[in-house]
CSV table of C-alpha atoms and ligand atoms in Angstrom, one decimal:
chain,number,residue,atom,x,y,z
A,670,MET,CA,135.7,231.1,133.6
A,671,GLN,CA,135.7,234.7,134.7
A,672,ASN,CA,134.3,235.7,138.0
A,673,PHE,CA,131.7,238.5,138.2
A,674,LYS,CA,129.8,240.3,140.9
A,675,MET,CA,126.3,239.0,141.9
A,676,VAL,CA,123.6,240.1,144.3
A,677,ALA,CA,121.5,237.6,146.3
A,678,LYS,CA,118.3,239.0,147.6
A,679,THR,CA,116.7,237.8,150.8
A,680,PHE,CA,114.4,238.7,153.7
A,681,PHE,CA,115.3,241.1,156.4
A,682,GLY,CA,117.1,239.2,159.2
A,683,PHE,CA,118.5,236.4,157.1
A,684,GLU,CA,121.5,238.2,155.5
A,685,GLU,CA,124.1,236.6,157.7
A,686,ILE,CA,122.6,233.3,157.2
A,687,LEU,CA,122.7,233.7,153.4
A,688,ALA,CA,126.3,235.0,153.5
A,689,GLU,CA,127.3,231.9,155.3
A,690,GLU,CA,125.5,229.7,152.8
A,691,LEU,CA,127.4,231.5,150.0
A,692,ARG,CA,130.7,231.2,151.7
A,693,VAL,CA,130.2,227.3,152.3
A,694,LEU,CA,129.1,227.0,148.6
A,695,GLY,CA,132.4,228.7,147.6
A,696,GLY,CA,131.5,232.3,146.8
A,697,SER,CA,134.2,234.9,146.9
A,698,ASN,CA,134.2,238.4,148.4
A,699,VAL,CA,130.9,237.7,150.2
A,700,ARG,CA,129.5,240.9,151.7
A,701,VAL,CA,126.4,241.4,153.8
A,702,GLY,CA,124.0,244.2,152.9
A,703,VAL,CA,120.4,245.0,153.9
A,704,ARG,CA,118.0,242.4,152.5
A,705,ASN,CA,120.9,241.3,150.3
A,706,VAL,CA,124.4,239.7,150.1
A,707,THR,CA,126.9,240.5,147.3
A,708,PHE,CA,129.4,238.0,146.2
A,709,GLU,CA,131.6,237.0,143.2
A,710,GLY,CA,131.7,233.8,141.2
A,711,ASP,CA,131.6,232.4,137.7
A,712,THR,CA,128.7,231.2,135.7
A,713,GLY,CA,128.9,227.8,137.3
A,714,PHE,CA,128.7,229.4,140.7
A,715,MET,CA,125.7,231.4,139.5
A,716,TYR,CA,124.0,228.2,138.6
A,717,LYS,CA,125.1,226.6,142.0
A,718,ALA,CA,123.9,229.6,144.1
A,719,ASN,CA,120.4,229.3,142.4
A,720,LEU,CA,120.3,225.6,142.9
A,721,CYS,CA,121.6,225.4,146.4
A,722,CYS,CA,121.0,228.7,148.4
A,723,ARG,CA,118.1,228.1,150.8
A,724,THR,CA,117.5,231.7,151.9
A,725,ALA,CA,118.0,233.5,148.7
A,726,ILE,CA,114.9,234.7,146.8
A,727,LYS,CA,116.8,236.0,143.7
A,728,ILE,CA,120.3,235.9,142.3
A,729,LEU,CA,121.0,239.0,140.2
A,730,LYS,CA,123.8,239.6,137.8
A,731,PRO,CA,124.6,243.4,137.5
A,732,ILE,CA,125.5,244.5,134.1
A,733,THR,CA,126.1,248.2,134.5
A,734,GLU,CA,125.6,251.1,136.8
A,735,PHE,CA,125.3,254.9,136.1
A,736,ARG,CA,124.0,258.1,137.5
A,737,ALA,CA,120.7,259.6,136.4
A,738,HIS,CA,119.0,262.7,137.9
A,739,ASN,CA,115.9,262.6,135.7
A,740,GLU,CA,114.0,260.4,133.3
A,741,GLU,CA,116.0,261.7,130.3
A,742,GLU,CA,119.3,260.6,131.9
A,743,LEU,CA,117.8,257.3,132.7
A,744,TYR,CA,116.6,256.7,129.2
A,745,ARG,CA,120.0,257.6,127.8
A,746,GLY,CA,121.9,255.5,130.2
A,747,ILE,CA,119.7,252.4,129.3
A,748,GLN,CA,120.2,253.1,125.6
A,749,LYS,CA,124.0,253.0,126.0
A,750,ILE,CA,123.9,249.4,127.1
A,751,ASN,CA,124.7,246.9,124.3
A,752,TRP,CA,121.5,244.9,124.6
A,753,ARG,CA,122.3,242.6,121.7
A,754,LYS,CA,124.7,240.9,124.1
A,755,TYR,CA,121.7,239.7,126.2
A,756,MET,CA,118.8,239.5,123.7
A,757,THR,CA,117.7,239.7,120.1
A,758,VAL,CA,114.8,241.6,118.5
A,759,THR,CA,112.6,238.4,118.7
A,760,SER,CA,113.4,237.9,122.5
A,761,THR,CA,110.6,238.8,125.0
A,762,PHE,CA,111.6,240.6,128.1
A,763,ALA,CA,110.2,241.9,131.4
A,764,ILE,CA,111.5,244.6,133.8
A,765,ASN,CA,111.2,244.7,137.5
A,766,ALA,CA,112.1,248.1,139.0
A,767,THR,CA,112.6,249.3,142.6
A,768,VAL,CA,113.2,252.9,143.6
A,769,HIS,CA,114.5,254.6,146.7
A,770,GLY,CA,115.1,258.3,147.4
A,771,GLU,CA,113.7,261.6,146.2
A,772,LEU,CA,114.5,261.7,142.5
A,773,PHE,CA,112.5,258.7,141.2
A,774,LYS,CA,109.4,257.9,143.1
A,775,HIS,CA,107.4,255.5,140.9
A,776,SER,CA,108.9,252.1,140.1
A,777,GLN,CA,106.3,251.5,137.3
A,778,PHE,CA,107.3,254.6,135.7
A,779,VAL,CA,111.0,253.6,135.7
A,780,ALA,CA,110.1,250.2,134.3
A,781,PHE,CA,108.1,252.0,131.6
A,782,LYS,CA,111.0,254.3,130.7
A,783,THR,CA,113.5,251.5,130.5
A,784,LYS,CA,111.3,249.5,128.3
A,785,ASP,CA,111.0,252.5,126.0
A,786,ALA,CA,114.7,253.0,125.8
A,787,ILE,CA,115.3,249.4,124.9
A,788,VAL,CA,112.5,249.1,122.3
A,789,ASP,CA,113.4,252.4,120.7
A,790,LYS,CA,117.0,251.4,120.4
A,791,PHE,CA,116.1,248.1,118.6
A,792,ARG,CA,113.6,249.9,116.4
A,793,LYS,CA,116.1,252.5,115.4
A,794,GLU,CA,118.7,249.9,114.5
A,795,GLU,CA,116.7,247.0,113.2
A,796,GLY,CA,113.4,248.6,112.2
A,797,THR,CA,111.5,246.3,114.6
A,798,ARG,CA,111.3,245.8,118.3
A,799,PRO,CA,111.2,243.1,121.0
A,800,ASP,CA,108.1,242.5,122.9
A,801,VAL,CA,107.3,242.6,126.6
A,802,ASP,CA,106.1,239.4,128.3
A,803,THR,CA,105.5,239.8,132.0
A,804,LYS,CA,104.7,236.2,132.6
A,805,ASN,CA,107.2,234.1,130.8
A,806,PRO,CA,109.9,236.3,129.3
A,807,ASP,CA,113.2,235.2,127.7
A,808,LEU,CA,115.0,237.9,129.7
A,809,ARG,CA,114.2,239.4,133.1
A,810,LEU,CA,115.8,242.7,134.0
A,811,ASN,CA,116.1,244.3,137.3
A,812,ILE,CA,116.5,248.1,137.7
A,813,HIS,CA,117.4,249.4,141.1
A,814,ILE,CA,117.5,253.1,141.7
A,815,SER,CA,118.7,254.6,144.9
A,816,ASN,CA,118.7,258.4,144.7
A,817,ASN,CA,120.6,259.1,141.4
A,818,TYR,CA,122.4,255.8,141.3
A,819,VAL,CA,121.0,253.3,138.7
A,820,ASN,CA,121.9,249.7,138.8
A,821,VAL,CA,120.9,247.4,135.9
A,822,ALA,CA,121.0,243.7,136.5
A,823,LEU,CA,119.9,240.5,134.8
A,824,ASP,CA,117.7,238.4,136.9
A,825,SER,CA,119.2,234.8,136.8
A,826,SER,CA,116.5,233.2,138.9
A,827,GLY,CA,113.1,234.2,137.4
A,828,ALA,CA,110.2,233.4,139.8
A,829,SER,CA,111.4,233.9,143.4
A,830,LEU,CA,113.6,231.0,144.5
A,831,HIS,CA,111.1,230.2,147.3
A,832,HIS,CA,109.2,228.4,144.5
A,833,ARG,CA,111.0,225.1,145.1
A,834,GLY,CA,108.6,223.0,143.0
A,835,TYR,CA,107.5,220.6,145.8
A,836,ARG,CA,104.6,222.5,147.2
A,837,THR,CA,101.4,221.8,145.2
A,838,SER,CA,99.1,221.8,148.2
A,839,THR,CA,98.8,224.5,150.9
A,840,ASN,CA,96.6,225.5,153.8
A,841,ILE,CA,95.4,229.0,154.1
A,842,ALA,CA,98.6,230.4,155.9
A,843,PRO,CA,101.6,228.5,154.5
A,844,ILE,CA,105.1,230.0,155.4
A,845,ASN,CA,107.4,230.9,152.6
A,846,GLU,CA,109.8,228.1,151.8
A,847,ALA,CA,112.9,230.3,151.9
A,848,LEU,CA,111.8,231.9,155.2
A,849,ALA,CA,111.1,228.4,156.7
A,850,ALA,CA,114.6,227.3,155.7
A,851,GLY,CA,116.0,230.6,157.2
A,852,LEU,CA,114.2,229.9,160.5
A,853,VAL,CA,115.5,226.4,160.7
A,854,LEU,CA,119.0,227.7,160.0
A,855,LEU,CA,118.7,230.5,162.5
A,856,SER,CA,117.7,228.0,165.1
A,857,GLY,CA,120.9,226.1,164.5
A,858,TRP,CA,119.2,222.8,163.6
A,859,LYS,CA,121.2,220.9,161.0
A,860,GLY,CA,120.0,217.4,161.8
A,861,GLN,CA,121.7,216.9,165.1
A,862,CYS,CA,118.6,215.8,167.1
A,863,ASP,CA,115.0,214.8,166.6
A,864,LEU,CA,112.7,217.6,165.2
A,865,LEU,CA,109.0,218.2,165.6
A,866,ASP,CA,106.8,220.8,164.1
A,867,PRO,CA,103.7,220.5,166.3
A,868,MET,CA,101.6,222.8,164.0
A,869,CYS,CA,103.0,221.7,160.6
A,870,GLY,CA,100.2,222.9,158.2
A,871,SER,CA,101.3,222.0,154.7
A,872,GLY,CA,104.7,220.8,156.0
A,873,THR,CA,107.0,223.5,154.6
A,874,MET,CA,109.2,223.8,157.8
A,875,LEU,CA,109.7,219.9,157.9
A,876,ILE,CA,110.6,219.6,154.2
A,877,GLU,CA,113.1,222.4,154.4
A,878,ALA,CA,114.6,221.0,157.7
A,879,ALA,CA,114.9,217.5,156.1
A,880,MET,CA,116.6,219.0,153.1
A,881,ILE,CA,119.0,220.9,155.4
A,882,ALA,CA,119.8,217.9,157.4
A,883,MET,CA,120.5,215.7,154.3
A,884,ASN,CA,122.3,218.4,152.4
A,885,ILE,CA,119.7,218.2,149.5
A,886,PRO,CA,119.9,221.2,147.2
A,887,ALA,CA,117.0,223.6,147.9
A,888,ASN,CA,115.9,223.9,144.4
A,889,LEU,CA,116.4,220.4,143.1
A,890,ASN,CA,112.7,220.1,142.4
A,891,ARG,CA,112.3,223.5,140.8
A,892,LYS,CA,111.1,223.4,137.2
A,893,GLU,CA,113.1,226.4,135.8
A,894,PHE,CA,115.6,229.1,136.4
A,895,ALA,CA,115.7,232.3,134.2
A,896,PHE,CA,119.3,231.6,133.1
A,897,GLU,CA,118.1,228.6,131.1
A,898,LYS,CA,116.9,231.1,128.5
A,899,TRP,CA,120.1,233.1,128.3
A,900,SER,CA,122.2,232.8,125.1
A,901,ASP,CA,125.2,231.5,127.1
A,902,TRP,CA,123.1,228.7,128.9
A,903,ASP,CA,125.4,225.8,129.4
A,904,VAL,CA,123.4,222.7,130.2
A,905,ASP,CA,126.4,220.4,130.5
A,906,LEU,CA,127.9,222.8,133.1
A,907,TYR,CA,124.6,222.9,135.0
A,908,GLU,CA,124.4,219.2,135.1
A,909,ARG,CA,127.9,218.8,136.4
A,910,ILE,CA,127.1,221.3,139.2
A,911,GLU,CA,123.9,219.5,140.0
A,912,GLN,CA,125.7,216.0,140.1
A,913,SER,CA,128.4,217.3,142.3
A,914,ALA,CA,125.8,218.8,144.7
A,915,LEU,CA,124.0,215.5,144.8
A,916,LYS,CA,127.2,213.7,145.7
A,917,ARG,CA,127.1,215.6,149.0
A,918,VAL,CA,123.6,214.3,150.0
A,919,THR,CA,123.7,212.4,153.3
A,920,ASP,CA,121.3,210.5,155.6
A,921,CYS,CA,119.5,211.9,158.6
A,922,PRO,CA,119.7,209.5,161.5
A,923,PHE,CA,117.1,211.5,163.6
A,924,THR,CA,113.3,211.6,163.3
A,925,ILE,CA,111.6,214.5,161.6
A,926,ARG,CA,107.9,214.7,162.6
A,927,GLY,CA,104.8,216.9,162.1
A,928,TYR,CA,101.6,217.3,163.9
A,929,ASP,CA,98.5,219.2,162.9
A,930,LYS,CA,95.1,219.0,164.4
A,931,ALA,CA,93.2,219.7,161.1
A,932,PRO,CA,92.7,216.5,159.0
A,933,SER,CA,92.5,218.4,155.7
A,934,VAL,CA,95.9,219.9,156.3
A,935,ILE,CA,97.5,216.4,157.1
A,936,GLU,CA,96.7,215.3,153.6
A,937,LYS,CA,98.3,218.4,152.0
A,938,ALA,CA,101.5,218.0,154.0
A,939,ARG,CA,101.8,214.4,153.0
A,940,GLU,CA,101.3,215.3,149.3
A,941,ASN,CA,104.0,218.0,149.5
A,942,ILE,CA,106.4,215.6,151.3
A,943,LYS,CA,105.8,213.1,148.5
A,944,ASN,CA,106.5,215.8,145.9
A,945,ALA,CA,109.8,216.4,147.6
A,946,GLN,CA,110.5,212.6,147.7
A,947,LEU,CA,111.0,212.7,151.4
A,948,GLU,CA,108.3,210.3,152.6
A,949,GLU,CA,110.9,208.0,154.0
A,950,PHE,CA,112.2,210.7,156.3
A,951,ILE,CA,109.3,212.7,157.5
A,952,THR,CA,106.2,211.4,159.4
A,953,ILE,CA,103.0,213.3,159.9
A,954,GLU,CA,100.3,212.7,162.5
A,955,ARG,CA,97.0,214.2,163.1
A,956,GLN,CA,97.4,215.4,166.7
A,957,ASP,CA,96.4,218.4,168.7
A,958,PHE,CA,99.6,219.7,170.2
A,959,PHE,CA,97.9,220.9,173.4
A,960,GLU,CA,96.9,217.3,174.1
A,961,SER,CA,100.4,215.9,173.2
A,962,GLU,CA,103.4,215.0,175.3
A,963,LYS,CA,107.1,214.4,174.3
A,964,ASP,CA,107.9,210.7,173.4
A,965,GLY,CA,110.9,209.2,175.2
A,966,ASP,CA,113.8,210.9,176.9
A,967,ASP,CA,115.9,212.0,173.9
A,968,PHE,CA,116.5,215.6,173.4
A,969,LEU,CA,114.0,217.2,171.1
A,970,GLN,CA,113.8,220.5,169.1
A,971,LEU,CA,110.5,222.0,168.2
A,972,ILE,CA,110.1,224.6,165.4
A,973,PHE,CA,106.9,226.0,164.2
A,974,ASN,CA,104.8,228.9,163.1
A,975,PRO,CA,101.6,229.0,165.2
A,976,PRO,CA,98.6,231.1,164.0
A,977,TYR,CA,99.4,234.7,164.4
A,978,GLY,CA,95.7,235.7,164.5
A,979,GLU,CA,96.1,237.5,161.2
A,980,ARG,CA,94.9,235.0,158.6
A,981,LEU,CA,93.7,232.1,161.0
A,982,PRO,CA,91.1,233.2,163.6
A,983,VAL,CA,92.2,232.2,167.1
A,984,ASP,CA,91.7,233.5,170.6
A,985,VAL,CA,95.3,234.8,170.8
A,986,ASP,CA,95.7,235.1,174.5
A,987,ARG,CA,94.4,231.7,175.3
A,988,PHE,CA,96.1,230.0,172.4
A,989,TYR,CA,99.6,231.3,173.3
A,990,GLY,CA,99.0,230.5,176.9
A,991,GLN,CA,98.3,226.9,175.9
A,992,ILE,CA,101.6,226.8,174.0
A,993,GLY,CA,103.4,227.7,177.1
A,994,ASP,CA,101.4,225.3,179.3
A,995,THR,CA,102.0,222.5,176.9
A,996,LEU,CA,105.8,223.1,176.7
A,997,LYS,CA,106.0,223.3,180.5
A,998,GLN,CA,104.0,220.2,181.2
A,999,GLY,CA,104.7,218.0,178.3
A,1000,TYR,CA,108.0,218.7,176.8
A,1001,PRO,CA,110.9,218.5,179.2
A,1002,GLY,CA,114.3,218.2,177.5
A,1003,THR,CA,113.2,220.3,174.6
A,1004,HIS,CA,114.3,223.5,172.9
A,1005,ALA,CA,111.2,225.0,171.4
A,1006,TRP,CA,111.5,227.7,168.6
A,1007,PHE,CA,108.6,229.5,167.0
A,1008,VAL,CA,108.0,232.5,164.9
A,1009,THR,CA,105.1,235.0,165.3
A,1010,SER,CA,104.2,238.6,164.5
A,1011,ASN,CA,101.8,238.6,167.4
A,1012,MET,CA,103.7,240.4,170.2
A,1013,GLU,CA,100.7,240.4,172.5
A,1014,GLY,CA,100.4,236.6,172.0
A,1015,LEU,CA,104.0,236.2,173.1
A,1016,LYS,CA,103.3,237.9,176.5
A,1017,HIS,CA,100.7,235.1,177.2
A,1018,VAL,CA,103.2,232.2,176.7
A,1019,GLY,CA,104.1,232.6,180.4
A,1020,LEU,CA,107.8,231.6,179.8
A,1021,ARG,CA,110.7,233.8,179.3
A,1022,PRO,CA,112.4,233.2,176.0
A,1023,SER,CA,116.2,232.6,176.0
A,1024,ARG,CA,116.4,234.1,172.5
A,1025,LYS,CA,114.3,236.6,170.6
A,1026,ILE,CA,115.4,237.5,167.0
A,1027,LYS,CA,113.7,240.1,164.9
A,1028,VAL,CA,112.8,238.8,161.4
A,1029,PHE,CA,110.2,239.7,158.8
A,1030,ASN,CA,107.6,237.3,157.5
A,1031,GLY,CA,106.6,239.2,154.3
A,1032,LYS,CA,105.7,242.7,155.6
A,1033,LEU,CA,104.9,241.4,159.0
A,1034,GLU,CA,107.5,242.2,161.6
A,1035,SER,CA,108.0,239.1,163.7
A,1036,ARG,CA,110.0,237.4,166.4
A,1037,LEU,CA,111.6,234.1,166.2
A,1038,VAL,CA,111.7,233.0,169.9
A,1039,LYS,CA,113.3,230.2,171.7
A,1040,TYR,CA,112.2,228.5,175.0
A,1041,GLU,CA,114.4,226.0,176.7
A,1042,MET,CA,112.6,223.3,178.7
A,1043,TYR,CA,114.8,221.3,181.0
A,1044,ALA,CA,114.5,217.6,181.6
A,1045,GLY,CA,113.5,216.7,185.1
A,1046,SER,CA,111.8,220.0,185.7
A,1047,LYS,CA,108.4,221.1,184.8
A,1048,LYS,CA,109.5,224.6,184.5
A,1049,GLY,CA,111.0,226.4,181.6
A,1050,LYS,CA,114.3,228.1,182.2
A,1051,TYR,CA,113.9,231.7,182.9
A,1052,MET,CA,116.5,233.8,181.2
A,1053,ASN,CA,117.1,237.2,180.1
A,1054,ASP,CA,114.9,238.2,177.1
A,1055,GLY,CA,117.3,240.5,175.4
A,1056,GLU,CA,116.4,240.9,171.9
A,1057,GLU,CA,119.0,240.3,169.2
B,1919,LIG,C1,100.2,229.2,160.3
B,1919,LIG,S1,99.8,227.5,160.1
B,1919,LIG,C2,101.3,226.7,159.9
B,1919,LIG,C3,101.8,226.8,158.4
B,1919,LIG,C4,102.8,225.9,158.1
B,1919,LIG,N1,104.2,226.2,158.7
B,1919,LIG,C5,102.9,225.7,156.5
B,1919,LIG,O1,103.9,225.9,156.0
B,1919,LIG,O2,101.9,225.4,156.0
B,1919,LIG,C6,99.3,227.0,161.7
B,1919,LIG,C7,98.8,225.6,161.7
B,1919,LIG,O3,98.6,225.2,163.0
B,1919,LIG,C8,97.6,224.3,163.1
B,1919,LIG,N2,97.1,224.3,164.5
B,1919,LIG,C9,96.3,225.2,165.2
B,1919,LIG,N3,96.1,224.8,166.5
B,1919,LIG,C10,96.7,223.6,166.6
B,1919,LIG,C11,96.9,222.7,167.7
B,1919,LIG,N4,96.3,222.9,168.9
B,1919,LIG,N5,97.5,221.5,167.5
B,1919,LIG,C12,98.1,221.3,166.2
B,1919,LIG,N6,98.0,222.0,165.2
B,1919,LIG,C13,97.3,223.2,165.3
B,1919,LIG,C14,96.5,224.8,162.1
B,1919,LIG,O4,95.7,223.8,161.7
B,1919,LIG,C15,97.5,225.3,161.0
B,1919,LIG,O5,97.7,224.3,160.0
């Protein structure tokens, strides 16, 4: 099978992590961009990237690129594409457009113009036209315009890849699954010690961590990928890829646990864990973190996203102070990582982070911070807080 270029999209701050995922999976010419990684592979690798990448939110397959300085040139460029290769007159389609630069300013307008060019072409040649279906189309197109440079791609994923399929129940501030996986990977946890999410909400961080530790493909529970509706969809090839990924699944000898103080949330976390078929590997307890202590002497890693004060009302200064106090007093022999967009809150933790990594949670600029608590000392280690 022939290799072609693909673009995996991700969140700011996770490009290197995604590139490493793609390299390990076997992608060629992996190159890091901003919020994306380009790579090469064949159709089987495209299936694999969709199935296995934890930090990708889309895998795009570019089909052509051209220059356009105005809407007329855009229209003509789109009409030059041999659309019959990808769809028929009875196919439905949807267009997602993004624009950067001075020439094209409205993504909706670009999507509209592209749609016109496609349907006009079919109408002219076949007397009838394909319909648009934004919810469940047969073909999803992605148009990216940067100044006068137009890139047209097929979207092989469909709904964002963070829709893993296991999360049926959420609290009011669940973290995006791909982001949760990225944070766990950024922290370096791969199943080498016990893990606790002390504010686990609907359990996303724990489920993603367990899948990382056991090498379970991220999208094993997902219902559908867009490529399943393509004319070259090869179900046998996909099944072979899935089977070979499943052969690499391992056990995790360490404990993966979650606490949350809200009883309603505990049930939701358990339901999601059951959907992901990970009940055997993750335990959830109703527990106020601020009244907890580390169990035993084994080294422990914490990873969590505390309320930022955006969607969940909290007294930020006091709350972040309590995080620091709990870590100092109750968690010797622990590395604690958490993500927050609340920079003011961070000042009240009262410990100096040993790492501080800039990431984005949706549009919220955030920091993933690490605090190292040493065994035998009630103090956190004070280190430089140089930001990465
Ligand atoms: C932003 S949410 C976490 C979301 C979670 N990562 C998810 O994917 O659903 C913060 C969670 O912290 C919990 N929480 C707040 N204070 C807590 C405390 N003192 N102890 C334990 N959990 C707490 C809340 O109930 C809420 O579920």
